[in-house]
Amino acid sequence: MKPVDRHLADILAAVGPLAPLEVEVEAALGAVLAEDVASPVPLPPFDNSAMDGYAVRARDVAAVPVTLPVIGDVAAGDGGLNALGPGLVTRIMTGAPLPAGADAVVPVEWTDGGTARVRIDRPAPPGNAIRRAGEDVRAGDVVLREGTRIGPAQIGILAGVGRRRVLVRPRPRVVVLSTGAELSEPGTPLGAGHIWESNSFMLVAAVREAGAEGFRAGSVTDDPKEFMDTLDAQLLRADAVITSGGVSMGAYEPVKEALSPLGTVTFEKVAMQPGMPQGFGVVGPDRVPIFTLPGNPVSSFVSFVLFVKPALRAMQGLPAGPPATVRAAVTAPVRSPAGKRSYLRAVLSRDTEGTGETVAPVTGQGSHQLAALAAANALIVVPEDETSLPEGAEVEVIPL
Ligand code: AMP
Ligand code: MG
């Protein structure tokens, strides 16, 4: 059997970042920057007031109370040059440019609020309530680096440095296709011998959570031709494809039957539980990566976490590798088959009294037990060479 780490390495060797694309800033949410973004100007671009108040010469208000003539107003957006002579003040609003000659702002709260003359009750030291040009960003400073995931704050600074368009790695478009003659659509009556189709919903959600765009292609029966026709039709819009089911050792395995003859998809047994039968390769003229995951719901989920999620990161130009783990003490003895790495569904509890984290395996470790998966928030990793671990043993845990 192929080791888990080698399967992931093979996948990461075969997928690369998607070609960069210029998009409108509004459309960049969730994408990954494909360029360094610098500011063409300092931010703020000019010295301006941090408060509503009066622009003054600090030395004129050193001794208070003092009453001084108000020669005018400067509002935010005023572009005209105005200068302040000794003994004079102007009203000034937040964000308005500081007049030449002024070196402090007295907040309106420290005054009687006068418009012709103003009484100032507290001295303002030089620099008071002034936002200096360039104190956020200097001209030419890189504000966002290539490889940064763009969230709302990153959209903000892109616009803040004047960008309308930006070069990104787009969110990979991932088509999810389930197979199985036994699958009924949720929301429709359950036929005899049927179960409701859940994997494509789960995997599309996992794709979206991983920062990519998921499209549910629904499910097909176990007819290899129907599978292949649907796959062909879906390839047009896909940067990657995930299939579920139809790759085991039995009969009626449409994914294996349809893709094996192509010679571009490899079906293997990976030394893991759940999720042993795995397939990976490329399909279609554009050589779109395809992950053929086993159909058992827990198997497909664990396979996604271990193999597809890192690949989606690589396609987005992000650092990619095995999922991050934490260490925790297991609250009950666990068993694991020899020669396979186990991923047990578990509940990880955060450290509260400095006693360290603990992790409790959930009841129901079968690869079909979806409710147990839904009750878990972590996977306990039991190495290939361990067949049992006692209560209290330190284990590696993948938080979900
Ligand atoms: P397979 O990998 O096709 O042999 O399927 C393994 C098991 O997973 C069977 O019990 C299937 O009924 C179940 N299964 C396969 N696909 C799905 C799906 N999309 N949703 C829920 N269960 C599935
Ligand atoms: Mg099947």
CSV table of C-alpha atoms and ligand atoms in Angstrom, one decimal:
chain,number,residue,atom,x,y,z
A,1,MET,CA,0.0,0.0,0.0
A,2,LYS,CA,1.1,3.5,-0.7
A,3,PRO,CA,1.9,5.7,2.3
A,4,VAL,CA,-0.3,8.7,2.9
A,5,ASP,CA,2.6,11.2,2.7
A,6,ARG,CA,3.7,9.8,-0.7
A,7,HIS,CA,0.2,10.1,-2.1
A,8,LEU,CA,0.0,13.7,-1.0
A,9,ALA,CA,3.5,14.4,-2.4
A,10,ASP,CA,2.4,13.0,-5.8
A,11,ILE,CA,-0.6,15.2,-5.9
A,12,LEU,CA,1.3,18.3,-4.9
A,13,ALA,CA,3.9,17.6,-7.6
A,14,ALA,CA,1.1,17.4,-10.2
A,15,VAL,CA,-0.9,20.6,-9.3
A,16,GLY,CA,0.3,24.2,-9.6
A,17,PRO,CA,-1.0,27.7,-9.1
A,18,LEU,CA,-3.7,28.8,-11.5
A,19,ALA,CA,-2.7,31.5,-14.0
A,20,PRO,CA,-3.0,35.0,-12.5
A,21,LEU,CA,-6.0,37.1,-13.6
A,22,GLU,CA,-6.7,40.8,-13.3
A,23,VAL,CA,-10.0,41.4,-11.6
A,24,GLU,CA,-12.0,44.4,-10.3
A,25,VAL,CA,-11.2,45.0,-6.7
A,26,GLU,CA,-14.9,44.3,-5.8
A,27,ALA,CA,-14.5,40.8,-7.2
A,28,ALA,CA,-11.3,40.0,-5.5
A,29,LEU,CA,-12.7,38.8,-2.1
A,30,GLY,CA,-11.4,35.3,-1.3
A,31,ALA,CA,-8.8,35.3,-4.1
A,32,VAL,CA,-5.0,35.3,-3.5
A,33,LEU,CA,-2.9,38.2,-4.5
A,34,ALA,CA,-0.6,37.4,-7.4
A,35,GLU,CA,1.4,40.7,-7.2
A,36,ASP,CA,3.0,42.9,-4.5
A,37,VAL,CA,0.8,46.0,-4.1
A,38,ALA,CA,2.6,49.3,-3.3
A,39,SER,CA,1.1,52.7,-2.6
A,40,PRO,CA,1.8,55.4,-5.2
A,41,VAL,CA,1.4,58.1,-2.6
A,42,PRO,CA,1.9,58.5,1.2
A,43,LEU,CA,-1.1,57.7,3.3
A,44,PRO,CA,-2.4,60.0,4.6
A,45,PRO,CA,-1.4,62.0,1.5
A,46,PHE,CA,-1.2,65.3,3.5
A,47,ASP,CA,-1.0,66.4,7.2
A,48,ASN,CA,-4.6,66.6,8.4
A,49,SER,CA,-6.8,67.0,11.5
A,50,ALA,CA,-7.7,64.0,13.6
A,51,MET,CA,-10.6,65.8,15.2
A,52,ASP,CA,-13.1,68.6,14.8
A,53,GLY,CA,-11.7,71.7,16.4
A,54,TYR,CA,-9.4,74.6,15.7
A,55,ALA,CA,-6.1,74.7,13.9
A,56,VAL,CA,-3.7,76.8,16.0
A,57,ARG,CA,-0.1,77.7,16.6
A,58,ALA,CA,0.7,75.8,19.8
A,59,ARG,CA,2.6,78.8,21.3
A,60,ASP,CA,-0.6,81.0,20.9
A,61,VAL,CA,-2.5,78.6,23.2
A,62,ALA,CA,0.3,77.8,25.7
A,63,ALA,CA,-1.4,80.1,28.3
A,64,VAL,CA,-5.1,79.5,28.8
A,65,PRO,CA,-7.8,80.6,28.9
A,66,VAL,CA,-7.2,82.6,25.7
A,67,THR,CA,-9.6,84.1,23.2
A,68,LEU,CA,-8.5,84.3,19.6
A,69,PRO,CA,-10.1,85.4,16.3
A,70,VAL,CA,-11.4,82.7,14.0
A,71,ILE,CA,-10.5,83.6,10.4
A,72,GLY,CA,-12.4,80.8,8.6
A,73,ASP,CA,-13.2,77.2,8.2
A,74,VAL,CA,-11.3,74.3,6.6
A,75,ALA,CA,-13.5,71.3,5.8
A,76,ALA,CA,-12.6,67.8,4.7
A,77,GLY,CA,-12.0,67.9,1.0
A,78,ASP,CA,-10.9,71.6,0.9
A,79,GLY,CA,-8.0,71.8,-1.5
A,80,GLY,CA,-7.2,75.5,-1.4
A,81,LEU,CA,-4.1,76.6,0.3
A,82,ASN,CA,-4.7,78.6,3.4
A,83,ALA,CA,-2.1,79.8,5.9
A,84,LEU,CA,-2.4,80.9,9.5
A,85,GLY,CA,-0.8,84.0,10.8
A,86,PRO,CA,0.3,84.4,14.5
A,87,GLY,CA,-2.5,84.9,16.9
A,88,LEU,CA,-5.2,83.6,14.5
A,89,VAL,CA,-7.0,80.2,14.3
A,90,THR,CA,-9.3,78.5,11.8
A,91,ARG,CA,-12.1,76.0,12.5
A,92,ILE,CA,-11.0,72.6,11.1
A,93,MET,CA,-12.9,69.4,10.6
A,94,THR,CA,-11.7,65.8,10.8
A,95,GLY,CA,-9.7,64.9,7.7
A,96,ALA,CA,-9.3,68.5,6.5
A,97,PRO,CA,-5.8,69.6,5.5
A,98,LEU,CA,-3.8,71.4,8.1
A,99,PRO,CA,-3.2,75.1,7.1
A,100,ALA,CA,0.4,76.1,6.7
A,101,GLY,CA,1.6,77.8,9.9
A,102,ALA,CA,-0.6,75.7,12.2
A,103,ASP,CA,1.1,73.1,14.3
A,104,ALA,CA,-1.7,71.8,16.6
A,105,VAL,CA,-5.4,71.2,16.6
A,106,VAL,CA,-7.5,72.1,19.7
A,107,PRO,CA,-10.5,69.8,19.9
A,108,VAL,CA,-13.8,71.6,19.9
A,109,GLU,CA,-14.5,70.1,23.4
A,110,TRP,CA,-11.7,72.2,24.9
A,111,THR,CA,-13.3,75.4,23.7
A,112,ASP,CA,-16.5,77.4,23.8
A,113,GLY,CA,-17.1,76.5,20.1
A,114,GLY,CA,-17.1,80.1,18.9
A,115,THR,CA,-17.2,80.9,15.2
A,116,ALA,CA,-16.0,84.5,15.1
A,117,ARG,CA,-13.9,84.4,18.2
A,118,VAL,CA,-13.1,81.3,20.2
A,119,ARG,CA,-12.2,80.8,23.9
A,120,ILE,CA,-9.7,78.0,24.3
A,121,ASP,CA,-9.6,76.5,27.8
A,122,ARG,CA,-6.8,73.9,27.5
A,123,PRO,CA,-3.3,74.2,25.9
A,124,ALA,CA,-2.6,71.9,22.9
A,125,PRO,CA,1.0,70.8,22.6
A,126,PRO,CA,2.7,70.9,19.1
A,127,GLY,CA,1.4,68.1,17.0
A,128,ASN,CA,-1.8,67.6,19.0
A,129,ALA,CA,-4.6,65.8,17.0
A,130,ILE,CA,-2.6,66.0,13.7
A,131,ARG,CA,-2.4,63.0,11.4
A,132,ARG,CA,0.9,63.3,9.6
A,133,ALA,CA,1.4,62.5,5.9
A,134,GLY,CA,2.8,59.0,5.5
A,135,GLU,CA,2.2,57.9,9.1
A,136,ASP,CA,0.2,54.9,7.8
A,137,VAL,CA,2.1,54.2,4.6
A,138,ARG,CA,5.1,55.9,2.9
A,139,ALA,CA,5.0,56.4,-0.9
A,140,GLY,CA,6.3,53.2,-2.5
A,141,ASP,CA,5.7,51.0,0.5
A,142,VAL,CA,4.4,47.6,-0.2
A,143,VAL,CA,1.1,47.3,1.6
A,144,LEU,CA,0.1,43.7,0.6
A,145,ARG,CA,2.4,40.9,-0.5
A,146,GLU,CA,1.8,38.4,-3.3
A,147,GLY,CA,0.3,35.3,-1.7
A,148,THR,CA,-2.0,37.1,0.7
A,149,ARG,CA,-5.6,35.9,0.8
A,150,ILE,CA,-7.9,38.9,0.2
A,151,GLY,CA,-10.4,39.6,2.9
A,152,PRO,CA,-12.5,42.7,3.5
A,153,ALA,CA,-9.6,44.6,5.1
A,154,GLN,CA,-7.3,43.8,2.2
A,155,ILE,CA,-10.0,45.0,-0.2
A,156,GLY,CA,-10.1,48.2,1.9
A,157,ILE,CA,-6.3,48.9,1.6
A,158,LEU,CA,-6.4,48.1,-2.2
A,159,ALA,CA,-9.0,50.8,-2.7
A,160,GLY,CA,-7.2,53.0,-0.1
A,161,VAL,CA,-4.0,53.0,-2.3
A,162,GLY,CA,-6.2,53.9,-5.3
A,163,ARG,CA,-6.4,50.5,-7.0
A,164,ARG,CA,-9.4,49.7,-9.2
A,165,ARG,CA,-8.0,46.4,-10.5
A,166,VAL,CA,-5.7,43.8,-9.0
A,167,LEU,CA,-3.8,40.7,-10.2
A,168,VAL,CA,-5.0,37.6,-8.3
A,169,ARG,CA,-4.9,33.9,-8.5
A,170,PRO,CA,-8.6,33.1,-9.0
A,171,ARG,CA,-10.6,30.8,-6.7
A,172,PRO,CA,-10.3,27.4,-8.3
A,173,ARG,CA,-13.6,26.2,-9.8
A,174,VAL,CA,-14.2,22.7,-8.5
A,175,VAL,CA,-16.9,20.4,-9.8
A,176,VAL,CA,-18.1,17.7,-7.5
A,177,LEU,CA,-19.8,14.6,-9.0
A,178,SER,CA,-21.2,11.7,-7.0
A,179,THR,CA,-21.8,8.2,-8.3
A,180,GLY,CA,-24.1,5.5,-7.0
A,181,ALA,CA,-27.2,3.8,-8.3
A,182,GLU,CA,-28.5,3.8,-4.7
A,183,LEU,CA,-28.5,7.6,-4.3
A,184,SER,CA,-31.6,9.7,-4.1
A,185,GLU,CA,-31.7,13.5,-4.0
A,186,PRO,CA,-32.4,14.9,-0.6
A,187,GLY,CA,-35.9,16.4,-0.6
A,188,THR,CA,-37.2,13.5,-2.7
A,189,PRO,CA,-38.8,10.3,-1.3
A,190,LEU,CA,-36.3,7.5,-0.4
A,191,GLY,CA,-36.7,4.5,-2.7
A,192,ALA,CA,-36.2,0.9,-1.6
A,193,GLY,CA,-32.5,0.2,-1.2
A,194,HIS,CA,-31.6,3.9,-1.5
A,195,ILE,CA,-29.9,6.4,0.7
A,196,TRP,CA,-30.0,10.2,0.3
A,197,GLU,CA,-27.0,11.6,-1.5
A,198,SER,CA,-24.8,13.6,0.9
A,199,ASN,CA,-21.3,13.6,-0.3
A,200,SER,CA,-21.6,16.1,-3.1
A,201,PHE,CA,-23.2,18.6,-0.7
A,202,MET,CA,-20.5,18.0,2.0
A,203,LEU,CA,-17.6,18.2,-0.5
A,204,VAL,CA,-18.9,21.4,-2.2
A,205,ALA,CA,-19.1,23.0,1.2
A,206,ALA,CA,-15.6,21.8,2.0
A,207,VAL,CA,-14.4,23.2,-1.3
A,208,ARG,CA,-15.9,26.6,-0.5
A,209,GLU,CA,-14.5,26.6,3.0
A,210,ALA,CA,-11.1,26.0,1.4
A,211,GLY,CA,-11.4,29.2,-0.6
A,212,ALA,CA,-12.4,27.7,-3.9
A,213,GLU,CA,-15.7,27.7,-5.8
A,214,GLY,CA,-17.7,24.5,-5.6
A,215,PHE,CA,-20.2,23.4,-8.1
A,216,ARG,CA,-22.4,20.4,-7.4
A,217,ALA,CA,-22.9,18.3,-10.5
A,218,GLY,CA,-25.3,16.1,-8.7
A,219,SER,CA,-25.0,12.3,-8.9
A,220,VAL,CA,-25.0,9.8,-11.6
A,221,THR,CA,-25.8,6.0,-11.5
A,222,ASP,CA,-23.2,3.3,-11.8
A,223,ASP,CA,-23.1,3.4,-15.6
A,224,PRO,CA,-19.6,4.3,-16.7
A,225,LYS,CA,-20.9,5.9,-19.9
A,226,GLU,CA,-23.3,8.1,-18.0
A,227,PHE,CA,-20.5,9.0,-15.6
A,228,MET,CA,-18.1,9.9,-18.5
A,229,ASP,CA,-20.7,11.9,-20.4
A,230,THR,CA,-21.5,14.0,-17.3
A,231,LEU,CA,-17.8,14.4,-16.6
A,232,ASP,CA,-17.1,15.6,-20.1
A,233,ALA,CA,-19.9,18.1,-19.9
A,234,GLN,CA,-18.6,19.4,-16.6
A,235,LEU,CA,-14.9,19.7,-17.6
A,236,LEU,CA,-15.5,22.9,-19.4
A,237,ARG,CA,-16.0,24.9,-16.3
A,238,ALA,CA,-13.6,23.0,-14.0
A,239,ASP,CA,-10.1,23.8,-12.7
A,240,ALA,CA,-10.4,20.5,-10.7
A,241,VAL,CA,-12.9,17.7,-10.4
A,242,ILE,CA,-13.8,15.7,-7.3
A,243,THR,CA,-15.8,12.5,-7.7
A,244,SER,CA,-17.2,10.3,-4.9
A,245,GLY,CA,-17.8,6.6,-5.0
A,246,GLY,CA,-17.1,4.0,-7.7
A,247,VAL,CA,-13.5,3.3,-7.0
A,248,SER,CA,-13.5,0.2,-4.7
A,249,MET,CA,-12.8,-3.4,-5.5
A,250,GLY,CA,-16.4,-4.5,-6.2
A,251,ALA,CA,-18.3,-4.6,-9.4
A,252,TYR,CA,-20.3,-1.5,-10.6
A,253,GLU,CA,-17.4,0.9,-10.0
A,254,PRO,CA,-18.1,3.4,-12.8
A,255,VAL,CA,-15.3,5.9,-12.0
A,256,LYS,CA,-12.7,3.2,-12.1
A,257,GLU,CA,-14.2,1.5,-15.2
A,258,ALA,CA,-14.5,4.8,-17.1
A,259,LEU,CA,-11.2,6.4,-16.2
A,260,SER,CA,-8.8,3.4,-16.1
A,261,PRO,CA,-8.6,3.0,-19.9
A,262,LEU,CA,-7.5,6.6,-20.3
A,263,GLY,CA,-4.2,5.9,-18.6
A,264,THR,CA,-4.1,9.4,-17.0
A,265,VAL,CA,-5.7,8.5,-13.7
A,266,THR,CA,-4.0,6.2,-11.2
A,267,PHE,CA,-6.1,4.1,-8.8
A,268,GLU,CA,-4.2,3.0,-5.7
A,269,LYS,CA,-4.6,1.6,-2.2
A,270,VAL,CA,-3.4,4.2,0.3
A,271,ALA,CA,-2.4,2.9,3.7
A,272,MET,CA,-5.1,4.8,5.7
A,273,GLN,CA,-8.4,4.2,7.4
A,274,PRO,CA,-10.9,5.4,6.4
A,275,GLY,CA,-10.3,6.1,2.8
A,276,MET,CA,-8.0,3.4,1.4
A,277,PRO,CA,-9.1,3.4,-2.3
A,278,GLN,CA,-7.9,6.6,-3.9
A,279,GLY,CA,-7.5,7.8,-7.4
A,280,PHE,CA,-5.8,10.9,-8.8
A,281,GLY,CA,-4.8,12.1,-12.2
A,282,VAL,CA,-5.8,14.4,-15.0
A,283,VAL,CA,-8.7,14.3,-17.5
A,284,GLY,CA,-9.7,16.1,-20.7
A,285,PRO,CA,-7.7,18.1,-23.2
A,286,ASP,CA,-6.8,20.7,-20.6
A,287,ARG,CA,-5.5,18.0,-18.3
A,288,VAL,CA,-7.8,19.0,-15.4
A,289,PRO,CA,-6.8,17.4,-12.1
A,290,ILE,CA,-9.3,14.9,-10.8
A,291,PHE,CA,-9.6,13.4,-7.3
A,292,THR,CA,-11.6,10.2,-7.2
A,293,LEU,CA,-12.5,9.8,-3.6
A,294,PRO,CA,-14.1,6.7,-2.1
A,295,GLY,CA,-17.9,6.9,-1.5
A,296,ASN,CA,-18.2,6.2,2.1
A,297,PRO,CA,-19.0,9.7,3.5
A,298,VAL,CA,-16.4,9.7,6.2
A,299,SER,CA,-13.8,8.3,3.8
A,300,SER,CA,-14.5,11.0,1.3
A,301,PHE,CA,-14.4,13.7,3.9
A,302,VAL,CA,-11.1,12.5,5.4
A,303,SER,CA,-9.7,12.2,1.8
A,304,PHE,CA,-10.7,15.8,1.1
A,305,VAL,CA,-8.9,17.0,4.3
A,306,LEU,CA,-5.7,15.1,3.6
A,307,PHE,CA,-5.3,15.4,-0.2
A,308,VAL,CA,-7.8,17.8,-1.9
A,309,LYS,CA,-7.5,20.7,0.5
A,310,PRO,CA,-3.7,21.0,0.2
A,311,ALA,CA,-4.0,20.7,-3.5
A,312,LEU,CA,-6.6,23.6,-3.6
A,313,ARG,CA,-4.1,25.7,-1.6
A,314,ALA,CA,-1.4,25.0,-4.1
A,315,MET,CA,-3.7,26.0,-6.9
A,316,GLN,CA,-4.3,29.3,-5.1
A,317,GLY,CA,-0.5,29.9,-4.8
A,318,LEU,CA,-0.6,29.3,-1.1
A,319,PRO,CA,1.9,27.2,0.9
A,320,ALA,CA,0.6,23.6,0.8
A,321,GLY,CA,1.3,20.5,2.9
A,322,PRO,CA,-0.2,18.1,5.2
A,323,PRO,CA,-2.9,19.5,7.6
A,324,ALA,CA,-1.6,21.2,10.7
A,325,THR,CA,-1.8,19.1,13.9
A,326,VAL,CA,-1.9,19.8,17.6
A,327,ARG,CA,-1.0,17.4,20.4
A,328,ALA,CA,-3.5,16.2,22.9
A,329,ALA,CA,-4.1,13.4,25.5
A,330,VAL,CA,-6.6,10.8,24.4
A,331,THR,CA,-9.4,10.2,26.9
A,332,ALA,CA,-10.0,6.6,26.0
A,333,PRO,CA,-8.0,3.7,24.6
A,334,VAL,CA,-8.0,3.6,20.8
A,335,ARG,CA,-7.4,0.8,18.3
A,336,SER,CA,-6.0,1.0,14.8
A,337,PRO,CA,-5.2,-1.6,12.1
A,338,ALA,CA,-1.6,-2.5,11.6
A,339,GLY,CA,0.1,-0.9,8.6
A,340,LYS,CA,-2.5,1.8,8.1
A,341,ARG,CA,-2.6,5.4,9.4
A,342,SER,CA,-6.0,5.9,11.2
A,343,TYR,CA,-7.9,9.1,11.4
A,344,LEU,CA,-10.4,8.7,14.2
A,345,ARG,CA,-13.3,11.1,14.6
A,346,ALA,CA,-13.0,12.9,17.9
A,347,VAL,CA,-13.9,15.9,20.0
A,348,LEU,CA,-10.9,18.1,20.9
A,349,SER,CA,-11.3,20.1,24.1
A,350,ARG,CA,-9.5,23.3,24.6
A,351,ASP,CA,-7.1,23.7,27.5
A,352,THR,CA,-8.9,25.4,30.3
A,353,GLU,CA,-6.9,24.8,33.5
A,354,GLY,CA,-3.5,24.5,32.0
A,355,THR,CA,-3.8,20.7,32.1
A,356,GLY,CA,-3.3,20.4,28.3
A,357,GLU,CA,-5.7,19.6,25.6
A,358,THR,CA,-7.7,16.4,25.6
A,359,VAL,CA,-9.3,14.5,22.7
A,360,ALA,CA,-12.2,12.1,23.1
A,361,PRO,CA,-13.0,9.6,20.3
A,362,VAL,CA,-16.6,9.8,19.3
A,363,THR,CA,-18.9,6.7,19.3
A,364,GLY,CA,-19.3,5.3,15.8
A,365,GLN,CA,-16.0,5.0,14.0
A,366,GLY,CA,-17.4,3.3,10.9
A,367,SER,CA,-16.6,5.0,7.6
A,368,HIS,CA,-20.4,5.2,6.9
A,369,GLN,CA,-21.2,6.9,10.2
A,370,LEU,CA,-21.8,10.4,9.0
A,371,ALA,CA,-23.6,11.5,12.2
A,372,ALA,CA,-20.5,10.7,14.2
A,373,LEU,CA,-18.4,12.8,11.9
A,374,ALA,CA,-20.9,15.6,12.3
A,375,ALA,CA,-20.4,15.4,16.1
A,376,ALA,CA,-16.6,15.6,15.8
A,377,ASN,CA,-14.4,18.6,15.5
A,378,ALA,CA,-11.1,16.8,15.1
A,379,LEU,CA,-9.3,13.7,13.7
A,380,ILE,CA,-7.0,11.7,15.9
A,381,VAL,CA,-4.0,10.5,13.9
A,382,VAL,CA,-2.8,7.0,14.9
A,383,PRO,CA,0.5,6.1,13.1
A,384,GLU,CA,0.8,3.0,10.9
A,385,ASP,CA,2.9,1.1,13.4
A,386,GLU,CA,0.5,1.5,16.4
A,387,THR,CA,-2.3,-0.9,16.8
A,388,SER,CA,-3.6,0.4,20.2
A,389,LEU,CA,-3.0,3.3,22.4
A,390,PRO,CA,-3.9,3.5,26.1
A,391,GLU,CA,-6.0,6.2,27.7
A,392,GLY,CA,-3.9,9.3,28.4
A,393,ALA,CA,-1.5,8.7,25.4
A,394,GLU,CA,-0.3,11.8,23.6
A,395,VAL,CA,-1.6,11.8,20.0
A,396,GLU,CA,-1.4,14.1,17.0
A,397,VAL,CA,-4.8,15.7,16.2
A,398,ILE,CA,-6.0,17.5,13.1
A,399,PRO,CA,-8.5,20.1,14.2
A,400,LEU,CA,-11.4,20.4,11.7
B,1,AMP,P1,-18.6,3.2,-3.2
B,1,AMP,O1,-17.3,3.9,-2.9
B,1,AMP,O2,-19.3,3.7,-4.4
B,1,AMP,O3,-18.5,1.7,-3.2
B,1,AMP,O4,-19.6,3.6,-2.0
B,1,AMP,C1,-19.3,3.2,-0.6
B,1,AMP,C2,-20.4,3.4,0.3
B,1,AMP,O5,-20.6,4.8,0.4
B,1,AMP,C3,-21.7,2.8,-0.1
B,1,AMP,O6,-22.4,2.4,1.1
B,1,AMP,C4,-22.5,4.0,-0.7
B,1,AMP,O7,-23.9,3.8,-0.6
B,1,AMP,C5,-22.0,5.1,0.1
B,1,AMP,N1,-22.0,6.3,-0.8
B,1,AMP,C6,-21.4,6.4,-2.0
B,1,AMP,N2,-21.7,7.7,-2.5
B,1,AMP,C7,-22.4,8.4,-1.6
B,1,AMP,C8,-22.9,9.7,-1.6
B,1,AMP,N3,-22.7,10.5,-2.6
B,1,AMP,N4,-23.6,10.0,-0.5
B,1,AMP,C9,-23.8,9.2,0.5
B,1,AMP,N5,-23.3,8.0,0.6
B,1,AMP,C10,-22.6,7.5,-0.5
B,2,MG,MG,-20.9,3.2,-5.5
